[in-house]
Tab-separated table of C-alpha atoms and ligand atoms in Angstrom:
chain	number	residue	atom	x	y	z
A	1	MET	CA	110.582	155.436	99.239
A	2	ILE	CA	110.158	153.214	102.049
A	3	ILE	CA	106.947	151.146	102.397
A	4	LEU	CA	105.411	149.416	105.789
A	5	GLY	CA	103.890	146.240	104.630
A	6	ILE	CA	101.175	143.678	106.033
A	7	GLU	CA	100.359	140.149	105.059
A	8	THR	CA	98.207	138.006	106.361
A	9	SER	CA	96.354	135.966	103.912
A	10	CYS	CA	96.402	132.582	105.843
A	11	ASP	CA	98.685	131.720	108.940
A	12	GLU	CA	101.393	134.242	109.016
A	13	THR	CA	100.450	137.505	110.437
A	14	ALA	CA	103.498	139.545	108.788
A	15	CYS	CA	105.065	143.045	108.937
A	16	ALA	CA	108.084	144.575	107.300
A	17	VAL	CA	109.376	147.922	106.448
A	18	VAL	CA	111.900	147.751	103.020
A	19	GLN	CA	113.161	150.602	100.669
A	20	ALA	CA	112.867	151.022	97.430
A	21	GLY	CA	111.291	146.947	96.957
A	22	GLN	CA	114.630	146.316	98.045
A	23	ASN	CA	116.127	146.290	101.582
A	24	VAL	CA	114.635	145.331	104.577
A	25	LEU	CA	114.448	147.759	107.129
A	26	ALA	CA	112.814	145.549	110.398
A	27	GLN	CA	110.853	142.658	109.941
A	28	ALA	CA	108.329	140.502	112.041
A	29	LEU	CA	106.396	137.439	111.732
A	30	ALA	CA	104.029	135.351	113.904
A	31	SER	CA	102.220	132.056	113.027
A	32	SER	CA	99.762	130.000	113.901
A	33	ALA	CA	100.981	126.694	111.758
A	34	ASN	CA	101.928	124.792	115.122
A	35	LEU	CA	97.938	124.676	115.472
A	36	HIS	CA	97.115	123.548	112.104
A	37	TYR	CA	99.369	120.240	112.492
A	38	LYS	CA	96.493	119.229	115.080
A	39	THR	CA	93.809	119.449	112.552
A	40	GLY	CA	95.838	118.289	109.449
A	41	GLY	CA	95.014	120.973	107.806
A	42	VAL	CA	94.285	125.182	108.567
A	43	VAL	CA	91.154	125.639	109.798
A	44	PRO	CA	90.060	129.439	108.667
A	45	GLU	CA	88.674	130.025	111.641
A	46	ILE	CA	91.721	128.891	113.655
A	47	ALA	CA	93.424	131.070	111.521
A	48	ALA	CA	91.897	134.295	111.855
A	49	ARG	CA	91.461	134.234	115.477
A	50	LYS	CA	94.850	134.053	115.821
A	51	GLN	CA	95.391	136.206	113.013
A	52	LEU	CA	93.890	138.961	115.089
A	53	GLU	CA	95.794	138.262	118.321
A	54	PHE	CA	99.250	138.156	116.795
A	55	ILE	CA	98.693	141.932	114.800
A	56	ILE	CA	99.341	144.355	116.932
A	57	PRO	CA	102.648	142.829	118.755
A	58	VAL	CA	104.039	141.564	115.075
A	59	ILE	CA	103.235	145.549	113.791
A	60	GLN	CA	104.507	146.863	117.093
A	61	ASP	CA	107.186	144.735	117.098
A	62	CYS	CA	108.655	145.514	113.209
A	63	LEU	CA	107.567	149.460	114.123
A	64	ASP	CA	109.743	149.357	117.483
A	65	GLN	CA	113.032	147.180	114.957
A	66	THR	CA	112.086	150.397	112.774
A	67	ALA	CA	112.672	152.939	115.076
A	68	THR	CA	116.214	151.366	116.427
A	69	HIS	CA	116.762	152.085	112.099
A	70	PHE	CA	116.260	155.107	112.639
A	71	ASN	CA	117.945	155.996	116.162
A	72	LEU	CA	114.576	157.032	117.967
A	73	GLU	CA	113.022	155.352	120.993
A	74	LYS	CA	111.084	152.268	120.567
A	75	GLY	CA	107.411	153.116	121.043
A	76	ASP	CA	107.970	156.689	119.444
A	77	TYR	CA	105.998	156.207	116.265
A	78	LEU	CA	104.372	160.236	116.232
A	79	ASN	CA	108.448	160.797	115.416
A	80	LEU	CA	108.409	157.269	113.655
A	81	LYS	CA	105.860	157.664	110.958
A	82	SER	CA	107.649	160.149	109.028
A	83	HIS	CA	110.117	158.046	107.823
A	84	ILE	CA	107.693	155.853	106.571
A	85	ASP	CA	105.948	156.653	102.767
A	86	ALA	CA	103.375	154.355	102.557
A	87	ILE	CA	101.602	151.458	103.906
A	88	ALA	CA	100.683	148.106	101.655
A	89	VAL	CA	98.269	145.123	102.261
A	90	THR	CA	97.741	141.825	100.914
A	91	VAL	CA	94.509	141.862	99.645
A	92	GLY	CA	94.292	138.262	97.577
A	93	PRO	CA	93.785	135.683	97.184
A	94	GLY	CA	93.242	133.319	101.197
A	95	LEU	CA	91.437	133.337	103.728
A	96	ILE	CA	88.788	135.919	104.467
A	97	GLY	CA	88.616	135.953	107.819
A	98	SER	CA	92.500	136.445	108.370
A	99	LEU	CA	92.548	138.535	104.676
A	100	LEU	CA	90.169	141.188	107.385
A	101	VAL	CA	92.349	140.972	109.723
A	102	GLY	CA	95.401	142.427	107.772
A	103	VAL	CA	93.375	145.201	105.287
A	104	ASP	CA	91.660	146.196	108.549
A	105	ALA	CA	94.758	147.239	110.232
A	106	ALA	CA	96.365	148.316	107.226
A	107	LYS	CA	93.416	150.971	106.596
A	108	THR	CA	93.900	151.665	110.120
A	109	LEU	CA	97.604	152.562	110.015
A	110	ALA	CA	97.079	154.183	107.205
A	111	LEU	CA	93.929	156.279	108.526
A	112	ALA	CA	95.924	157.169	111.508
A	113	TRP	CA	99.548	158.068	109.760
A	114	ASP	CA	97.332	160.042	106.771
A	115	LYS	CA	99.716	157.747	104.266
A	116	PRO	CA	99.317	156.063	100.990
A	117	LEU	CA	97.368	152.972	100.870
A	118	VAL	CA	98.580	150.389	98.101
A	119	GLY	CA	96.921	147.132	97.876
A	120	VAL	CA	99.020	144.114	96.880
A	121	ASN	CA	98.607	140.311	95.183
A	122	HIS	CA	99.719	138.102	97.501
A	123	LEU	CA	101.004	136.022	94.740
A	124	VAL	CA	102.562	138.835	92.540
A	125	GLY	CA	103.993	140.063	95.502
A	126	HIS	CA	105.729	135.730	95.549
A	127	LEU	CA	107.367	136.924	92.228
A	128	TYR	CA	108.420	139.777	94.189
A	129	ALA	CA	110.964	138.116	96.770
A	130	ASN	CA	113.362	137.721	93.720
A	131	PHE	CA	113.774	141.813	93.859
A	132	ILE	CA	114.952	141.308	97.697
A	133	ASN	CA	118.833	142.054	98.173
A	134	ARG	CA	119.468	142.655	94.741
A	135	PRO	CA	120.220	145.455	92.156
A	136	ALA	CA	116.510	146.292	90.475
A	137	ASP	CA	118.151	146.206	86.863
A	138	GLU	CA	119.101	142.922	87.449
A	139	ILE	CA	116.076	141.140	86.638
A	140	THR	CA	114.874	142.185	83.035
A	141	PHE	CA	111.531	141.959	81.488
A	142	PRO	CA	109.570	140.080	79.491
A	143	ALA	CA	110.086	137.254	82.114
A	144	ILE	CA	108.631	133.841	82.738
A	145	GLY	CA	106.837	133.942	86.138
A	146	LEU	CA	106.585	130.729	88.145
A	147	VAL	CA	104.047	130.959	91.089
A	148	VAL	CA	104.265	127.358	92.769
A	149	SER	CA	103.093	127.986	96.386
A	150	GLY	CA	100.326	126.195	98.527
A	151	GLY	CA	97.401	127.456	96.875
A	152	HIS	CA	98.388	128.433	92.959
A	153	THR	CA	100.665	126.936	90.290
A	154	ASP	CA	100.866	129.684	87.877
A	155	PHE	CA	102.371	131.178	84.428
A	156	VAL	CA	102.532	134.812	83.870
A	157	LEU	CA	104.096	136.234	81.249
A	158	ILE	CA	105.769	140.129	82.766
A	159	HIS	CA	105.696	142.239	80.542
A	160	LYS	CA	107.600	144.743	82.298
A	161	HIS	CA	106.002	146.397	86.223
A	162	GLN	CA	102.188	146.514	86.353
A	163	ALA	CA	102.045	144.041	83.542
A	164	LEU	CA	101.422	140.318	84.141
A	165	GLU	CA	99.782	138.252	81.494
A	166	TYR	CA	98.637	134.864	83.048
A	167	ILE	CA	99.530	132.113	80.187
A	168	GLY	CA	98.461	128.943	81.711
A	169	GLY	CA	98.411	127.555	85.444
A	170	THR	CA	96.642	123.989	86.855
A	171	THR	CA	93.291	123.204	86.073
A	172	ASP	CA	92.730	121.513	89.126
A	173	ASP	CA	94.402	121.043	92.491
A	174	VAL	CA	98.044	122.922	92.347
A	175	ALA	CA	101.788	121.153	93.325
A	176	GLY	CA	102.014	122.442	96.759
A	177	GLU	CA	98.701	121.102	98.088
A	178	ALA	CA	99.910	117.306	96.196
A	179	PHE	CA	103.157	117.136	97.928
A	180	ASP	CA	101.093	117.982	101.060
A	181	LYS	CA	99.048	115.067	100.343
A	182	THR	CA	101.680	113.212	99.748
A	183	ALA	CA	103.548	113.743	102.766
A	184	ARG	CA	100.456	112.431	104.545
A	185	LEU	CA	100.033	109.740	102.928
A	186	LEU	CA	102.894	108.716	103.378
A	187	GLY	CA	103.042	109.055	107.427
A	188	LEU	CA	105.952	111.934	107.472
A	189	ALA	CA	103.721	115.443	108.203
A	190	THR	CA	100.288	115.669	108.718
A	191	TYR	CA	100.080	119.747	107.588
A	192	MET	CA	102.929	121.348	105.542
A	193	GLY	CA	104.955	118.291	104.393
A	194	GLY	CA	106.600	119.031	101.254
A	195	PRO	CA	109.898	120.192	102.694
A	196	LEU	CA	109.932	116.539	104.392
A	197	VAL	CA	109.078	114.854	100.960
A	198	SER	CA	111.684	116.476	99.724
A	199	LYS	CA	114.202	115.410	102.355
A	200	LYS	CA	113.354	111.902	101.767
A	201	ALA	CA	113.776	111.712	98.369
A	202	ALA	CA	116.790	113.520	98.868
A	203	GLU	CA	117.461	110.415	101.365
A	204	CYS	CA	116.942	107.751	98.262
A	205	VAL	CA	119.039	105.160	97.296
A	206	THR	CA	117.840	103.142	94.732
A	207	GLU	CA	114.944	103.879	92.511
A	208	LEU	CA	112.650	101.796	93.084
A	209	TYR	CA	109.319	103.489	91.797
A	210	LYS	CA	111.500	105.063	88.719
A	211	GLY	CA	109.048	106.035	86.320
A	212	ARG	CA	105.836	104.491	88.232
A	213	LEU	CA	104.180	107.754	88.168
A	214	PRO	CA	102.364	110.383	85.629
A	215	ARG	CA	103.455	113.808	84.062
A	216	PRO	CA	100.407	114.920	83.606
A	217	MET	CA	100.173	117.052	79.889
A	218	PHE	CA	103.423	116.721	79.825
A	219	ASP	CA	103.386	116.691	76.298
A	220	THR	CA	100.592	119.110	75.620
A	221	LYS	CA	101.870	122.157	73.865
A	222	ASP	CA	100.087	124.680	75.969
A	223	LEU	CA	100.646	125.509	79.668
A	224	ASP	CA	97.916	124.460	81.465
A	225	MET	CA	98.535	121.601	84.043
A	226	SER	CA	96.805	118.725	86.124
A	227	PHE	CA	98.039	117.694	89.681
A	228	SER	CA	94.871	115.997	90.452
A	229	GLY	CA	95.532	113.174	89.271
A	230	LEU	CA	99.614	112.593	89.742
A	231	LYS	CA	97.833	112.907	93.240
A	232	THR	CA	95.390	109.800	92.906
A	233	SER	CA	98.071	108.025	91.160
A	234	ALA	CA	100.646	108.172	94.484
A	235	LYS	CA	97.850	107.613	96.636
A	236	ASN	CA	97.137	104.103	94.363
A	237	LEU	CA	101.146	103.212	94.309
A	238	ILE	CA	101.397	104.088	98.188
A	239	ALA	CA	98.446	102.005	98.947
A	240	SER	CA	99.613	99.008	96.763
A	241	VAL	CA	103.329	98.426	98.250
A	242	ALA	CA	102.308	98.346	101.774
A	243	PRO	CA	103.380	98.100	104.755
A	244	LEU	CA	105.800	100.889	103.746
A	245	THR	CA	108.881	100.474	104.553
A	246	ASP	CA	111.774	103.764	105.232
A	247	GLU	CA	113.274	102.384	101.793
A	248	LYS	CA	109.947	102.113	99.965
A	249	ILE	CA	109.147	106.341	102.017
A	250	THR	CA	112.157	107.539	99.717
A	251	ALA	CA	111.909	105.754	97.034
A	252	LEU	CA	108.265	106.815	96.932
A	253	ALA	CA	109.286	109.868	97.704
A	254	LYS	CA	111.533	110.530	94.749
A	255	GLU	CA	109.270	109.463	92.579
A	256	PHE	CA	106.629	111.815	93.490
A	257	GLU	CA	108.603	114.817	93.559
A	258	THR	CA	110.441	113.371	90.063
A	259	ALA	CA	107.179	114.132	88.540
A	260	VAL	CA	106.590	117.103	89.911
A	261	VAL	CA	109.775	118.955	89.051
A	262	ASP	CA	109.390	117.234	85.333
A	263	VAL	CA	106.299	118.878	84.798
A	264	LEU	CA	106.973	121.986	85.798
A	265	LEU	CA	110.599	121.942	83.931
A	266	LYS	CA	108.699	121.504	80.420
A	267	LYS	CA	106.068	123.638	81.161
A	268	THR	CA	108.659	126.336	81.815
A	269	GLN	CA	110.692	125.012	79.020
A	270	LEU	CA	107.694	125.304	76.431
A	271	ALA	CA	106.834	128.772	78.105
A	272	VAL	CA	110.460	130.098	77.568
A	273	GLU	CA	109.982	129.017	73.847
A	274	LYS	CA	107.083	130.064	73.368
A	275	TYR	CA	107.598	133.605	73.993
A	276	GLY	CA	111.026	134.287	73.637
A	277	VAL	CA	112.138	135.561	77.159
A	278	LYS	CA	115.551	135.638	78.067
A	279	THR	CA	114.566	135.606	82.145
A	280	ILE	CA	112.430	133.418	84.789
A	281	LEU	CA	111.616	134.228	88.088
A	282	MET	CA	109.971	131.625	90.470
A	283	GLY	CA	107.907	132.091	93.365
A	284	GLY	CA	106.181	130.503	96.477
A	285	GLY	CA	106.539	127.799	99.119
A	286	VAL	CA	107.662	124.861	96.284
A	287	CYS	CA	110.089	127.097	94.913
A	288	ALA	CA	112.158	126.317	98.534
A	289	ASN	CA	112.861	122.494	96.755
A	290	LYS	CA	116.202	121.800	96.024
A	291	THR	CA	115.090	119.779	93.017
A	292	LEU	CA	113.070	122.089	90.871
A	293	ARG	CA	116.174	125.202	92.021
A	294	THR	CA	118.441	122.928	90.436
A	295	LYS	CA	116.964	121.012	87.651
A	296	MET	CA	115.692	124.832	86.550
A	297	ALA	CA	119.205	125.750	87.115
A	298	ASP	CA	120.902	123.604	84.733
A	299	TYR	CA	118.272	124.220	82.241
A	300	ALA	CA	118.754	127.884	82.570
A	301	GLN	CA	122.473	127.177	82.178
A	302	THR	CA	122.241	125.110	78.747
A	303	LYS	CA	119.908	127.845	77.607
A	304	GLY	CA	122.303	131.038	78.259
A	305	LEU	CA	119.150	132.415	80.117
A	306	ARG	CA	118.485	134.083	83.941
A	307	LEU	CA	117.068	132.115	86.188
A	308	PHE	CA	116.160	133.972	89.412
A	309	TYR	CA	114.174	131.856	92.751
A	310	PRO	CA	113.668	134.706	96.253
A	311	ALA	CA	116.787	132.620	99.247
A	312	LEU	CA	115.275	130.292	101.566
A	313	ASP	CA	113.439	132.337	103.457
A	314	LEU	CA	111.653	134.538	100.880
A	315	CYS	CA	110.119	131.600	99.445
A	316	THR	CA	107.141	130.971	102.092
A	317	ASP	CA	104.529	134.094	103.388
A	318	THR	CA	106.118	136.820	104.810
A	319	ALA	CA	105.258	140.832	104.384
A	320	VAL	CA	109.008	141.380	102.918
A	321	TYR	CA	107.600	140.619	99.549
A	322	ILE	CA	104.261	142.327	100.322
A	323	ALA	CA	106.100	146.061	100.482
A	324	GLY	CA	108.407	144.989	97.938
A	325	ALA	CA	106.172	144.753	95.593
A	326	ALA	CA	103.926	147.708	96.095
A	327	TYR	CA	107.046	149.878	95.483
A	328	PHE	CA	107.110	148.375	91.913
A	329	ASN	CA	103.123	148.669	90.942
A	330	TYR	CA	102.949	151.676	93.352
A	331	LEU	CA	99.034	152.434	92.895
A	332	PRO	CA	98.267	153.722	95.927
A	333	ALA	CA	94.354	153.745	96.661
A	334	LYS	CA	92.108	157.138	95.974
A	335	ALA	CA	90.077	155.898	99.041
A	336	TYR	CA	90.484	153.832	101.187
A	337	SER	CA	87.429	151.908	100.715
A	338	ASP	CA	88.590	151.017	97.507
A	339	ILE	CA	90.993	148.088	99.167
A	340	GLN	CA	88.942	145.102	100.241
A	341	ALA	CA	89.787	141.954	101.062
A	342	ASN	CA	89.830	139.144	97.915
A	343	PRO	CA	89.937	135.601	98.838
A	344	SER	CA	90.032	134.863	95.215
A	345	LEU	CA	91.659	137.067	93.691
A	346	GLY	CA	93.641	135.185	90.845
A	347	ILE	CA	97.105	136.350	89.725
A	348	CYS	CA	96.107	138.591	87.262
B	401	KG4	O1	103.568	129.719	99.684
B	401	KG4	P1	103.729	128.687	100.581
B	401	KG4	O2	104.094	129.428	101.601
B	401	KG4	O3	102.125	129.449	100.789
B	401	KG4	C1	100.651	129.783	99.828
B	401	KG4	O4	100.944	131.046	99.508
B	401	KG4	O5	100.196	128.799	99.795
B	401	KG4	O6	103.362	127.703	100.571
B	401	KG4	C2	103.802	126.500	101.106
B	401	KG4	C3	103.872	125.481	99.757
B	401	KG4	C4	103.039	124.284	100.550
B	401	KG4	O7	102.646	123.273	100.080
B	401	KG4	C5	104.456	123.444	101.228
B	401	KG4	O8	104.614	122.369	101.548
B	401	KG4	C6	105.276	124.125	99.996
B	401	KG4	O9	105.363	124.807	99.635
B	401	KG4	N1	106.979	123.811	100.250
B	401	KG4	C7	107.214	122.864	99.665
B	401	KG4	C8	108.542	123.344	100.145
B	401	KG4	N2	108.589	124.121	101.336
B	401	KG4	C9	107.821	123.848	101.233
B	401	KG4	N3	106.912	121.943	98.440
B	401	KG4	C10	108.078	121.067	98.189
B	401	KG4	N4	109.533	121.031	98.603
B	401	KG4	C11	109.624	121.884	99.536
B	401	KG4	N5	111.222	122.234	99.996
B	402	ZN	ZN1	102.087	132.619	99.978
């Protein structure tokens, strides 16, 4: 089965064509991220306008790549349509203006080509990034799923495809947001600063502030987390050591990153023990974090667990795993009108 997926939940406009949830035949992406650095965060109105501007060229680019894959002329969409079995689209969570553009485009394409339409949860999509370029039977269930994106930090118990159970998550701010805020306070980036905090942390030679930040809810026996207090503590610590030097910045970044990773690792261990699973799937932008990947991998190896995290380009937003998730959770809408954008959709 070949599925065309569309993703427009925030500031990326993406389209991909994926076979059997694993093989990427084509993909295209445009982003308005560069505009959001100026404002220090996404302005929803601007993101939505850019989605409108990008959506048709991005879909066209992806269709042309797919046509080439099938030895058709670029633009020969009449013959291309028989190669596509279904259209999938992110329905939420995300920004309403952005989501609407993708949902409307997907409906239009499905209607014009008379194809089934599948709505996909963006957060579930992040987890299905693990199935891309991997034999499907390599990942066995039940598994613990950890989504750490810019907007969510959630644990789910994945019983099997289409059967996810929410088992815990942050009760306030999310890890990605805490990374971004800390990057701003350290003067590293106004937007999406997580990778820069991580880069600075890797440069740290002397751990000047080791143990100075809290590991919130570290010892609670549930899978809930909290990053709001950590954000405030980081703010206070940064202010208390001003003026900042490169040495201080690297040490602050290191302590902050370690605090977040300590919490995520501890709660993952708790989830694994509580539910007795042997498989862990990670997904979302923060999964690109090298320290998180390394510490999780060490833990999994020690305990004989199977850990999966996506390739770096599949941690951030793309339509590839939206098409992938639709394949494994294939549930076409009875009527196109049943597919609606839902900005506040939870993971399950
Ligand atoms: O999943 P994503 O692309 O967006 C949402 O769906 O929300 O995640 C973006 C988040 C941002 O907070 C970004 O700073 C963070 O992922 N991020 C990182 C790293 N790469 C991206 N955080 C820490 N270390 C990284 N290497
Ligand atoms: Zn995302």
